mmCIF file of C-alpha atoms in Angstrom:
data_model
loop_
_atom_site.group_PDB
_atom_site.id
_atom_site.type_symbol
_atom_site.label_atom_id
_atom_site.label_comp_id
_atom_site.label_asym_id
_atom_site.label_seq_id
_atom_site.Cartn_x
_atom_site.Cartn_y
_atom_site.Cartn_z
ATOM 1 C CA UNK A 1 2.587 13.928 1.613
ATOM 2 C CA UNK A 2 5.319 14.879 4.287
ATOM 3 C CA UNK A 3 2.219 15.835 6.442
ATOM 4 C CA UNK A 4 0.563 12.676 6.081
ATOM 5 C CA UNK A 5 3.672 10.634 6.638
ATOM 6 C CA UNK A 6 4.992 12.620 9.612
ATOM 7 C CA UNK A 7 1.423 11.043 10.986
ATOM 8 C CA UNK A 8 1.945 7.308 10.026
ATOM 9 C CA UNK A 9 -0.570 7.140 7.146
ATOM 10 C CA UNK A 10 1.040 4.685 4.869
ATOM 11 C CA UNK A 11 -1.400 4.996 1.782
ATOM 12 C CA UNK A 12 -3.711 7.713 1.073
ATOM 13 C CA UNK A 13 -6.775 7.756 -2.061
ATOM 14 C CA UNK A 14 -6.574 11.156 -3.821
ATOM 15 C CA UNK A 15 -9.303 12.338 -6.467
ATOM 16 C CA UNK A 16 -9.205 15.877 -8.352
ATOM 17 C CA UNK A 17 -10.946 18.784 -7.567
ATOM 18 C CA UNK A 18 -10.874 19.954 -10.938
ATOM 19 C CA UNK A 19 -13.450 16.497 -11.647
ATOM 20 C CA UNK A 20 -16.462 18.393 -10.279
ATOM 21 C CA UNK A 21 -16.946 20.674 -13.171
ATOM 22 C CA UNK A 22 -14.057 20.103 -16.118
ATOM 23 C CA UNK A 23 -15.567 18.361 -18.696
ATOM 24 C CA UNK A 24 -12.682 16.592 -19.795
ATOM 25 C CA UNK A 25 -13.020 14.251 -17.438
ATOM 26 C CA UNK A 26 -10.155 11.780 -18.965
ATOM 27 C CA UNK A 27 -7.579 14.538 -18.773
ATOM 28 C CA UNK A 28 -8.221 15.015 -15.517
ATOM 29 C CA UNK A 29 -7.755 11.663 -14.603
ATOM 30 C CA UNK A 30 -4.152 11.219 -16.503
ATOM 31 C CA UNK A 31 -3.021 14.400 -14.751
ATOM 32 C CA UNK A 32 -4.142 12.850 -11.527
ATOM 33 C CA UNK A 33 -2.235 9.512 -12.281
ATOM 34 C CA UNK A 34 0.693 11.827 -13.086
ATOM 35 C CA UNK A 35 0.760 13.258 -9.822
ATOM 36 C CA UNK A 36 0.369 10.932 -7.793
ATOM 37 C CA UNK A 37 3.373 9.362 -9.245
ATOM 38 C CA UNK A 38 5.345 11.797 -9.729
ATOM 39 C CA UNK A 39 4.227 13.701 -6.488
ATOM 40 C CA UNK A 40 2.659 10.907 -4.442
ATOM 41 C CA UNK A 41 6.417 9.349 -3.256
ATOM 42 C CA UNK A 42 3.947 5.995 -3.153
ATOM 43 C CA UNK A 43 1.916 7.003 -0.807
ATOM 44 C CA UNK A 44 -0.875 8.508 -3.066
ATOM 45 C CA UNK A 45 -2.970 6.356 -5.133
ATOM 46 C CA UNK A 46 -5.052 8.014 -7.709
ATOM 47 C CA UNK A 47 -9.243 7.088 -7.364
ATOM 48 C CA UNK A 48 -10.374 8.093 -10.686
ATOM 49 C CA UNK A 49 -13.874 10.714 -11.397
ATOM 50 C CA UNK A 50 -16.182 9.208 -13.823
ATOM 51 C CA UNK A 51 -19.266 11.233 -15.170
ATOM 52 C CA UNK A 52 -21.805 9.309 -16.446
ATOM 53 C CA UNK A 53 -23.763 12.136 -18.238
ATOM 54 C CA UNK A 54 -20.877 13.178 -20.613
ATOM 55 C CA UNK A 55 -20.235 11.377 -23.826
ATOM 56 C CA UNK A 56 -17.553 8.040 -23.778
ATOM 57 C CA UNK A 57 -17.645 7.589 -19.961
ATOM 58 C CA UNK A 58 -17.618 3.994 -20.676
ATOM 59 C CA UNK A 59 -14.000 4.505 -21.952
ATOM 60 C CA UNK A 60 -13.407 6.709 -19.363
ATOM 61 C CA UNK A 61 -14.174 3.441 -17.108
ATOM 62 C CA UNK A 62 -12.045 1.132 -18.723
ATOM 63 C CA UNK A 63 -8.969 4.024 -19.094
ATOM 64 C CA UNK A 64 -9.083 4.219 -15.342
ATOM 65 C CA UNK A 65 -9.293 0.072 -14.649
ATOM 66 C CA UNK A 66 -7.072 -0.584 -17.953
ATOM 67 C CA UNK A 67 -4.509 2.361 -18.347
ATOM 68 C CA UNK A 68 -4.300 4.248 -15.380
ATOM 69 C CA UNK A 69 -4.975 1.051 -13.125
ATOM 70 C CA UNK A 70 -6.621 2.784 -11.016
ATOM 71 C CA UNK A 71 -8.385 0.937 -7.948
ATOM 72 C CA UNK A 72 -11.641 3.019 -7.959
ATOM 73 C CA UNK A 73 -13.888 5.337 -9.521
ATOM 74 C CA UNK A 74 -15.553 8.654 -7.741
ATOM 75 C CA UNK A 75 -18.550 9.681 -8.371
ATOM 76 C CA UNK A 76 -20.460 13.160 -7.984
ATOM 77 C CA UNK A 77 -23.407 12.812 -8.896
ATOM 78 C CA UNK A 78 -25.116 15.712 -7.779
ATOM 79 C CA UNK A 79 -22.467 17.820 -9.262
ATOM 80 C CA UNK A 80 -23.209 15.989 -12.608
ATOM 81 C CA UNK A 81 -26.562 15.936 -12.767
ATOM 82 C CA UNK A 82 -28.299 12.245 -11.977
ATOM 83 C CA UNK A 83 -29.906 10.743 -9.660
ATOM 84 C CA UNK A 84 -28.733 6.846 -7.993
ATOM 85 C CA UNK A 85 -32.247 5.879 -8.880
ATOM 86 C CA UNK A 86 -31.673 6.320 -13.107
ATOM 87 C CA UNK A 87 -30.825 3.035 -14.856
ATOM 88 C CA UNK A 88 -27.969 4.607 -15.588
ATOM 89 C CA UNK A 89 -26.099 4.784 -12.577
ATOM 90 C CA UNK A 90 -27.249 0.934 -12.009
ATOM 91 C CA UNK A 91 -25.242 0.470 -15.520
ATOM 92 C CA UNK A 92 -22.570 2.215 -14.026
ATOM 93 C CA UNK A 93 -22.514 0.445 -10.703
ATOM 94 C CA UNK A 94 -22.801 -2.961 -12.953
ATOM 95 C CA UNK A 95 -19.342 -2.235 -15.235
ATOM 96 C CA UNK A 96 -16.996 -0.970 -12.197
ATOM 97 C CA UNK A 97 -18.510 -4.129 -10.370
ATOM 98 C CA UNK A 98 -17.420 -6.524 -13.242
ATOM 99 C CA UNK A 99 -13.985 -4.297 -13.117
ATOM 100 C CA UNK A 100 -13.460 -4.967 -9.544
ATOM 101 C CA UNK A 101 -13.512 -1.303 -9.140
ATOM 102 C CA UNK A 102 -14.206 0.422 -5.424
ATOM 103 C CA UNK A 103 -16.799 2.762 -6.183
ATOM 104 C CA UNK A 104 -16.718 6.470 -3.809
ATOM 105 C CA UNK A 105 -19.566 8.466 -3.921
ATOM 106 C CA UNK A 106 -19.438 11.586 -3.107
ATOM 107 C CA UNK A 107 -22.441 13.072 -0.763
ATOM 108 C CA UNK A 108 -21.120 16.604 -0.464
ATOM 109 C CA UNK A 109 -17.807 18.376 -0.974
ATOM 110 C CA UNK A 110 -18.370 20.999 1.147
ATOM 111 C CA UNK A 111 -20.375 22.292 4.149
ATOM 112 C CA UNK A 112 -23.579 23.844 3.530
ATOM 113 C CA UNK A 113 -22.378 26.213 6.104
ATOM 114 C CA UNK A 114 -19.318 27.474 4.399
ATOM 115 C CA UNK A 115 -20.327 26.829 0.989
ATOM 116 C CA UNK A 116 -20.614 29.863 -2.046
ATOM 117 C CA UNK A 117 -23.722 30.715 -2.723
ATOM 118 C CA UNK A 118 -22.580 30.446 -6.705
ATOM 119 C CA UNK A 119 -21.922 26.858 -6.167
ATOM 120 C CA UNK A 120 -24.463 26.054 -3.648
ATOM 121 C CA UNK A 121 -25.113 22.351 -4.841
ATOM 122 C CA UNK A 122 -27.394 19.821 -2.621
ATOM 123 C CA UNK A 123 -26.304 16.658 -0.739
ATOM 124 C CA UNK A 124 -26.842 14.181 -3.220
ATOM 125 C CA UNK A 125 -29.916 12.004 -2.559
ATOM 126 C CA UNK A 126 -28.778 8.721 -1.070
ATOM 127 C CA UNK A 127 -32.449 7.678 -0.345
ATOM 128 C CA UNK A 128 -32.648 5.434 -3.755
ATOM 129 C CA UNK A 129 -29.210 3.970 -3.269
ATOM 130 C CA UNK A 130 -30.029 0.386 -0.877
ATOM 131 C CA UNK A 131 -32.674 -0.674 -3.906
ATOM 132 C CA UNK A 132 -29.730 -0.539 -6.689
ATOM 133 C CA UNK A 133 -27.927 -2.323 -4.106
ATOM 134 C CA UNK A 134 -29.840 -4.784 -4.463
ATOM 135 C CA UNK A 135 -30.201 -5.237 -7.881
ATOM 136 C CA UNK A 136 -25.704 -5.159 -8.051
ATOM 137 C CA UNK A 137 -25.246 -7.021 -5.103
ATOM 138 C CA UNK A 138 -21.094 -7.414 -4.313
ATOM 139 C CA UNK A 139 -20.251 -4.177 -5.677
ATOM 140 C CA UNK A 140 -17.720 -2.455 -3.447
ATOM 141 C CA UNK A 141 -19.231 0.960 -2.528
ATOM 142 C CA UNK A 142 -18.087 3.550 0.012
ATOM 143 C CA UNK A 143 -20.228 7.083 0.788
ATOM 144 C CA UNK A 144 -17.597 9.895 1.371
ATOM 145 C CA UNK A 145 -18.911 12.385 3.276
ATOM 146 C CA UNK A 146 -22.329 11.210 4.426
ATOM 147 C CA UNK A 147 -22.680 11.893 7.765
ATOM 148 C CA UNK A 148 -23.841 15.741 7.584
ATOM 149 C CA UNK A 149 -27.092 13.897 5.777
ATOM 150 C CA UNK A 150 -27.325 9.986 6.177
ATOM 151 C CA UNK A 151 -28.455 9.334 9.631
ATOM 152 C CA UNK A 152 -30.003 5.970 11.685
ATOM 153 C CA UNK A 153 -32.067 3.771 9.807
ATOM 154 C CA UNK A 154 -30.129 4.885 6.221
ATOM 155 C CA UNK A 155 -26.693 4.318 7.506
ATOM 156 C CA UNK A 156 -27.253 0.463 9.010
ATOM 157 C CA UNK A 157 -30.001 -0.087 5.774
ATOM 158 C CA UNK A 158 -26.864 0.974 3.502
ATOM 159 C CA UNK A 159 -24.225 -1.065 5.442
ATOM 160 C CA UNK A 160 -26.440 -4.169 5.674
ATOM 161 C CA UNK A 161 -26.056 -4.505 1.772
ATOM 162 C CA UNK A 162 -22.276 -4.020 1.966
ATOM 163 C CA UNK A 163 -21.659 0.156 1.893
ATOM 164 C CA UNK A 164 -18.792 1.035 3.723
ATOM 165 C CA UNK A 165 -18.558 4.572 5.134
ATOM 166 C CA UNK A 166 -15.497 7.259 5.726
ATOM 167 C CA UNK A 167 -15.902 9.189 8.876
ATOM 168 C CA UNK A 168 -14.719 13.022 7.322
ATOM 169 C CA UNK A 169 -17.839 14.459 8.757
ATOM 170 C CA UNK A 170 -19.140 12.908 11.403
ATOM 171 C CA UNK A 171 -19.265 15.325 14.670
ATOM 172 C CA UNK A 172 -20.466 15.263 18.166
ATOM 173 C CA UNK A 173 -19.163 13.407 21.265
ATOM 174 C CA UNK A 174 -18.219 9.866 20.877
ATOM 175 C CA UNK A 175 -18.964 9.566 17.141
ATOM 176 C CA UNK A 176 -17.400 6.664 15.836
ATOM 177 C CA UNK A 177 -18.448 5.262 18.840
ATOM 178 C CA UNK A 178 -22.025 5.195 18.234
ATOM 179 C CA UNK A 179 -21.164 4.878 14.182
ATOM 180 C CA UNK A 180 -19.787 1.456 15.590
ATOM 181 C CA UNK A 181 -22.766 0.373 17.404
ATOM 182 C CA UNK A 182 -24.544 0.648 13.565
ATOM 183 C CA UNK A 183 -22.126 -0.521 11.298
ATOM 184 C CA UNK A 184 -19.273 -3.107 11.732
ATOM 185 C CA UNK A 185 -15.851 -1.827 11.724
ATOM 186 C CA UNK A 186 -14.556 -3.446 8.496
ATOM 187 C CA UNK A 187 -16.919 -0.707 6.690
ATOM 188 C CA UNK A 188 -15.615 2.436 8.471
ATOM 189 C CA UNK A 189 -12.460 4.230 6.692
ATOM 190 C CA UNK A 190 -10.535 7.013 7.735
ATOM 191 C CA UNK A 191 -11.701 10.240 6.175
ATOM 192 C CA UNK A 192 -10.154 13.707 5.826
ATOM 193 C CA UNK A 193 -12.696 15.729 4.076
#
Protein backbone atom coordinates (compact mmCIF):
# COMPACT_ATOMS: atom_id res chain seq x y z
CA UNK A 1 0.00 0.00 0.00
CA UNK A 2 2.84 2.54 0.98
CA UNK A 3 4.42 1.37 -2.38
CA UNK A 4 1.52 2.05 -4.37
CA UNK A 5 0.82 5.38 -2.77
CA UNK A 6 4.41 6.65 -2.79
CA UNK A 7 3.49 6.25 -6.80
CA UNK A 8 0.12 8.21 -6.90
CA UNK A 9 -2.22 5.22 -7.38
CA UNK A 10 -5.25 6.33 -5.55
CA UNK A 11 -7.35 2.99 -5.72
CA UNK A 12 -6.10 -0.36 -6.42
CA UNK A 13 -8.53 -3.93 -7.14
CA UNK A 14 -7.01 -6.79 -5.09
CA UNK A 15 -8.21 -10.56 -5.50
CA UNK A 16 -6.68 -13.63 -3.42
CA UNK A 17 -4.25 -15.92 -4.42
CA UNK A 18 -5.46 -18.45 -2.21
CA UNK A 19 -8.96 -18.33 -4.83
CA UNK A 20 -7.15 -20.44 -7.44
CA UNK A 21 -7.30 -23.68 -5.62
CA UNK A 22 -9.11 -23.30 -1.89
CA UNK A 23 -12.30 -24.61 -2.17
CA UNK A 24 -13.87 -22.50 0.22
CA UNK A 25 -14.23 -20.00 -1.97
CA UNK A 26 -16.61 -17.73 0.45
CA UNK A 27 -13.97 -17.73 3.15
CA UNK A 28 -11.67 -16.56 1.01
CA UNK A 29 -13.57 -13.81 -0.04
CA UNK A 30 -14.51 -12.51 3.72
CA UNK A 31 -10.81 -12.72 4.55
CA UNK A 32 -10.15 -10.67 1.48
CA UNK A 33 -12.86 -8.02 2.48
CA UNK A 34 -11.12 -8.11 5.88
CA UNK A 35 -7.97 -7.08 4.56
CA UNK A 36 -8.54 -4.81 2.51
CA UNK A 37 -10.16 -2.94 5.25
CA UNK A 38 -8.28 -3.48 7.75
CA UNK A 39 -4.98 -3.44 5.63
CA UNK A 40 -6.09 -1.58 2.50
CA UNK A 41 -5.92 2.20 4.41
CA UNK A 42 -8.81 2.77 1.47
CA UNK A 43 -6.90 2.31 -1.14
CA UNK A 44 -7.63 -1.47 -1.71
CA UNK A 45 -10.90 -2.60 -2.85
CA UNK A 46 -11.59 -6.23 -2.64
CA UNK A 47 -12.76 -7.96 -6.41
CA UNK A 48 -14.26 -11.07 -5.23
CA UNK A 49 -13.28 -15.05 -6.90
CA UNK A 50 -16.33 -16.88 -7.83
CA UNK A 51 -16.13 -20.63 -8.99
CA UNK A 52 -18.81 -21.70 -10.85
CA UNK A 53 -18.09 -25.51 -10.65
CA UNK A 54 -18.32 -25.76 -6.78
CA UNK A 55 -21.60 -26.13 -5.03
CA UNK A 56 -23.68 -22.57 -3.85
CA UNK A 57 -21.64 -20.23 -6.12
CA UNK A 58 -24.83 -18.50 -6.70
CA UNK A 59 -24.65 -17.40 -3.00
CA UNK A 60 -21.25 -16.89 -3.32
CA UNK A 61 -22.45 -14.17 -6.05
CA UNK A 62 -24.88 -12.47 -4.13
CA UNK A 63 -22.41 -12.57 -0.69
CA UNK A 64 -19.92 -10.65 -2.76
CA UNK A 65 -22.68 -7.95 -4.44
CA UNK A 66 -24.89 -8.12 -1.07
CA UNK A 67 -22.48 -8.56 1.99
CA UNK A 68 -19.15 -7.88 1.07
CA UNK A 69 -20.28 -5.14 -1.57
CA UNK A 70 -17.91 -5.94 -3.54
CA UNK A 71 -17.68 -4.18 -7.12
CA UNK A 72 -16.63 -7.31 -9.12
CA UNK A 73 -16.21 -10.86 -9.41
CA UNK A 74 -12.83 -12.78 -10.78
CA UNK A 75 -12.93 -15.49 -12.54
CA UNK A 76 -10.35 -18.43 -13.30
CA UNK A 77 -11.67 -20.47 -15.24
CA UNK A 78 -9.03 -22.54 -16.40
CA UNK A 79 -7.93 -23.06 -12.91
CA UNK A 80 -11.54 -24.29 -12.19
CA UNK A 81 -12.22 -26.31 -14.78
CA UNK A 82 -14.82 -24.73 -17.61
CA UNK A 83 -14.78 -23.50 -20.56
CA UNK A 84 -16.51 -19.59 -21.61
CA UNK A 85 -18.38 -21.58 -24.18
CA UNK A 86 -20.60 -23.87 -21.31
CA UNK A 87 -24.06 -22.43 -20.60
CA UNK A 88 -22.85 -22.08 -17.50
CA UNK A 89 -20.53 -19.41 -17.60
CA UNK A 90 -23.29 -17.51 -19.89
CA UNK A 91 -25.52 -18.03 -16.52
CA UNK A 92 -22.82 -16.64 -14.73
CA UNK A 93 -22.08 -13.71 -16.97
CA UNK A 94 -26.13 -13.15 -16.92
CA UNK A 95 -26.44 -12.82 -12.74
CA UNK A 96 -23.19 -10.49 -12.17
CA UNK A 97 -24.70 -8.50 -15.24
CA UNK A 98 -28.15 -8.07 -13.48
CA UNK A 99 -25.82 -7.29 -10.21
CA UNK A 100 -24.00 -4.59 -11.91
CA UNK A 101 -20.96 -6.54 -11.16
CA UNK A 102 -17.43 -5.87 -13.25
CA UNK A 103 -16.55 -9.19 -14.25
CA UNK A 104 -12.22 -9.99 -14.44
CA UNK A 105 -11.23 -12.89 -16.09
CA UNK A 106 -8.33 -14.18 -15.57
CA UNK A 107 -6.21 -15.50 -18.81
CA UNK A 108 -3.12 -16.63 -16.95
CA UNK A 109 -1.55 -16.01 -13.55
CA UNK A 110 1.69 -16.69 -14.42
CA UNK A 111 4.23 -16.94 -17.29
CA UNK A 112 4.50 -20.07 -19.06
CA UNK A 113 8.11 -19.32 -18.85
CA UNK A 114 8.50 -19.21 -15.15
CA UNK A 115 5.71 -21.34 -14.28
CA UNK A 116 6.07 -24.98 -12.03
CA UNK A 117 5.80 -27.68 -13.89
CA UNK A 118 3.28 -29.08 -10.90
CA UNK A 119 0.99 -26.30 -11.66
CA UNK A 120 1.54 -25.90 -15.26
CA UNK A 121 -2.13 -24.78 -16.16
CA UNK A 122 -3.04 -23.40 -19.87
CA UNK A 123 -4.09 -19.85 -20.90
CA UNK A 124 -7.62 -20.11 -20.67
CA UNK A 125 -9.37 -20.26 -24.07
CA UNK A 126 -10.75 -16.84 -24.88
CA UNK A 127 -11.69 -17.98 -28.47
CA UNK A 128 -15.57 -18.69 -27.40
CA UNK A 129 -15.82 -15.54 -25.34
CA UNK A 130 -17.19 -12.59 -28.28
CA UNK A 131 -20.32 -15.21 -29.03
CA UNK A 132 -21.48 -15.12 -25.15
CA UNK A 133 -20.93 -11.57 -25.61
CA UNK A 134 -23.34 -11.45 -27.61
CA UNK A 135 -25.89 -13.31 -26.17
CA UNK A 136 -25.20 -10.82 -22.49
CA UNK A 137 -24.70 -7.81 -24.24
CA UNK A 138 -23.83 -4.70 -21.48
CA UNK A 139 -22.08 -6.87 -19.18
CA UNK A 140 -18.96 -5.14 -17.90
CA UNK A 141 -16.03 -7.52 -18.66
CA UNK A 142 -12.27 -6.94 -18.41
CA UNK A 143 -9.44 -9.83 -19.55
CA UNK A 144 -6.51 -9.61 -17.00
CA UNK A 145 -3.63 -10.77 -18.39
CA UNK A 146 -4.36 -11.44 -22.05
CA UNK A 147 -1.81 -10.18 -23.95
CA UNK A 148 0.82 -13.21 -23.71
CA UNK A 149 -2.24 -15.05 -25.82
CA UNK A 150 -5.01 -12.67 -27.30
CA UNK A 151 -3.52 -11.02 -30.25
CA UNK A 152 -5.05 -8.81 -33.52
CA UNK A 153 -8.24 -9.78 -34.75
CA UNK A 154 -9.32 -11.30 -30.96
CA UNK A 155 -8.39 -8.24 -29.09
CA UNK A 156 -10.48 -5.47 -31.41
CA UNK A 157 -13.37 -8.57 -31.99
CA UNK A 158 -13.48 -8.62 -27.98
CA UNK A 159 -13.39 -4.79 -27.50
CA UNK A 160 -15.97 -4.15 -30.24
CA UNK A 161 -18.61 -5.91 -27.91
CA UNK A 162 -17.50 -3.87 -24.88
CA UNK A 163 -14.26 -5.99 -23.20
CA UNK A 164 -11.98 -3.80 -21.67
CA UNK A 165 -8.36 -4.95 -21.28
CA UNK A 166 -5.45 -4.39 -18.42
CA UNK A 167 -2.07 -4.00 -19.92
CA UNK A 168 0.07 -6.42 -17.08
CA UNK A 169 1.56 -8.29 -19.94
CA UNK A 170 1.82 -6.66 -22.83
CA UNK A 171 5.69 -6.32 -24.03
CA UNK A 172 7.64 -5.03 -26.90
CA UNK A 173 8.38 -1.44 -28.06
CA UNK A 174 5.59 0.97 -28.08
CA UNK A 175 2.90 -1.39 -26.73
CA UNK A 176 0.13 0.50 -25.58
CA UNK A 177 0.77 2.39 -28.43
CA UNK A 178 -0.24 -0.01 -30.96
CA UNK A 179 -2.88 -1.59 -28.16
CA UNK A 180 -4.38 2.01 -28.78
CA UNK A 181 -4.56 1.91 -32.43
CA UNK A 182 -7.04 -1.44 -31.68
CA UNK A 183 -8.96 -0.61 -28.86
CA UNK A 184 -10.20 2.82 -27.54
CA UNK A 185 -8.67 4.08 -24.47
CA UNK A 186 -11.71 3.98 -22.14
CA UNK A 187 -11.14 -0.02 -22.28
CA UNK A 188 -7.42 -0.10 -21.34
CA UNK A 189 -6.65 -0.30 -17.38
CA UNK A 190 -3.57 -0.22 -15.64
CA UNK A 191 -2.28 -3.66 -14.83
CA UNK A 192 0.40 -4.98 -12.46
CA UNK A 193 0.43 -8.64 -12.97
Amino acid sequence: VQKLRAAGVVEAWAGSFEALLHKDISGVNARLAADCEQRGAGLLVPIGALNPMLPGWEEDLRRIAEVHRMPGIRLHPNYHGYQMGDPLFEKLLRLAHERGLLVQISVIMEEERTIHPLVNVPATNTAPLAAVLEKVPGVRLQLLNAFRTLRGVAVTSLAARGAGFEIATLEGVAGVENLLKQVPPGSLCFGSH
